């Protein structure tokens, strides 16, 4: 009797322990399952969201070469300089300073576009990458009276972003309209320092865009044409005078260059040539393809014809380059 009772009790006890155990095991399993799902989700999120590692930032030099050759029209000099500069910098594991490029040329010649091609061949996310930062003088730093505020903000942004990702790109558009003191405030970041407050800026890329020198570049291209020489024969050395310090030193084109040049902080000055009718035509065809339309030669011809060309006598170079092509196309389609 007692034994039976005991056994019975034992059984009850065992089964209740078992139930409890199973309960908590299943609870644990459910918990683990949920936890697993959560961990997996976090893991997937981490995998899929942009990160400052080689999966997301990986330089493709053949890609950059291909893009510069096939997508940027009429800029054989700029293409060569950019490819050489960016490839050399990206292949150098221990650069002594960040890469600083200064792109020059009149409106619509492809300075912004060339910067995009660089970004697209470094970041998987291209221009949408969170490691690329664009500043437009008239938009981000419009008021003279706020300059002190802009200075500290800009320094903070550059420092903060380089801390997050050493391989960051900073593009400054409309440099001609930038208040000189602003660039002075970030000069240290462009320099040969090993680190500043524990942060190294040596893997970053700074790109300055401006129209400064555009007219001089156009004059060189015009002289070439008038001398009956092939545009493609033009070399960087033919344009160097146009890009020289004396040109930038006048107040109009922004003397911000002077202090950067003085200290040799700009690694490459990149000239963008004025675009001819045939280049505008190519822009039109490319724009249609980019918008998912079938490239139509007649439409491209019509758009190219509507552009204004300079100088008055020869009507050789498009005054606005390819700038308004995109909006013109909206009108035609
Ligand atoms: C590099 O770019 C080329 C040309 O655009 C492309 O075919 C190739 O797949 C790219 N390579 C990598 C590793 O992304
Ligand atoms: C990075 O730069 C952006 C501007 O492009 C700025 O809004 C942001 O606050 C910066 N991030 C850090 C961590 O400083």
Short mmCIF file of C-alpha atoms in Angstrom, two decimals, residues 4-5 27 55 66 86 91 110 122 125-127 148 155 157 168 172 192 218 221 228 246 250-251 258 265 269 274 293:
data_model
loop_
_atom_site.label_atom_id
_atom_site.label_comp_id
_atom_site.label_asym_id
_atom_site.label_seq_id
_atom_site.Cartn_x
_atom_site.Cartn_y
_atom_site.Cartn_z
CA UNK A 4 1.98 1.85 -4.22
CA UNK A 5 1.21 5.21 -2.75
CA UNK A 27 9.12 28.00 -23.06
CA UNK A 55 31.98 44.56 -48.66
CA UNK A 66 35.07 52.07 -68.14
CA UNK A 86 41.99 57.93 -57.66
CA UNK A 91 45.82 51.33 -54.11
CA UNK A 110 30.55 67.07 -66.06
CA UNK A 122 34.09 53.04 -54.49
CA UNK A 125 25.60 52.14 -52.66
CA UNK A 126 27.07 54.77 -54.99
CA UNK A 127 25.80 58.28 -54.43
CA UNK A 148 31.41 81.07 -37.33
CA UNK A 155 34.49 70.71 -38.71
CA UNK A 157 30.61 66.91 -39.50
CA UNK A 168 34.53 59.03 -46.57
CA UNK A 172 32.15 70.84 -52.04
CA UNK A 192 49.85 65.61 -43.92
CA UNK A 218 37.70 77.54 -73.00
CA UNK A 221 40.32 74.84 -76.41
CA UNK A 228 43.22 73.30 -86.76
CA UNK A 246 47.66 83.61 -61.18
CA UNK A 250 41.91 87.25 -58.62
CA UNK A 251 39.08 88.03 -56.27
CA UNK A 258 45.59 80.59 -52.72
CA UNK A 265 47.14 70.67 -50.19
CA UNK A 269 43.78 70.29 -60.52
CA UNK A 274 33.91 73.08 -72.89
CA UNK A 293 13.61 55.44 -73.12
#
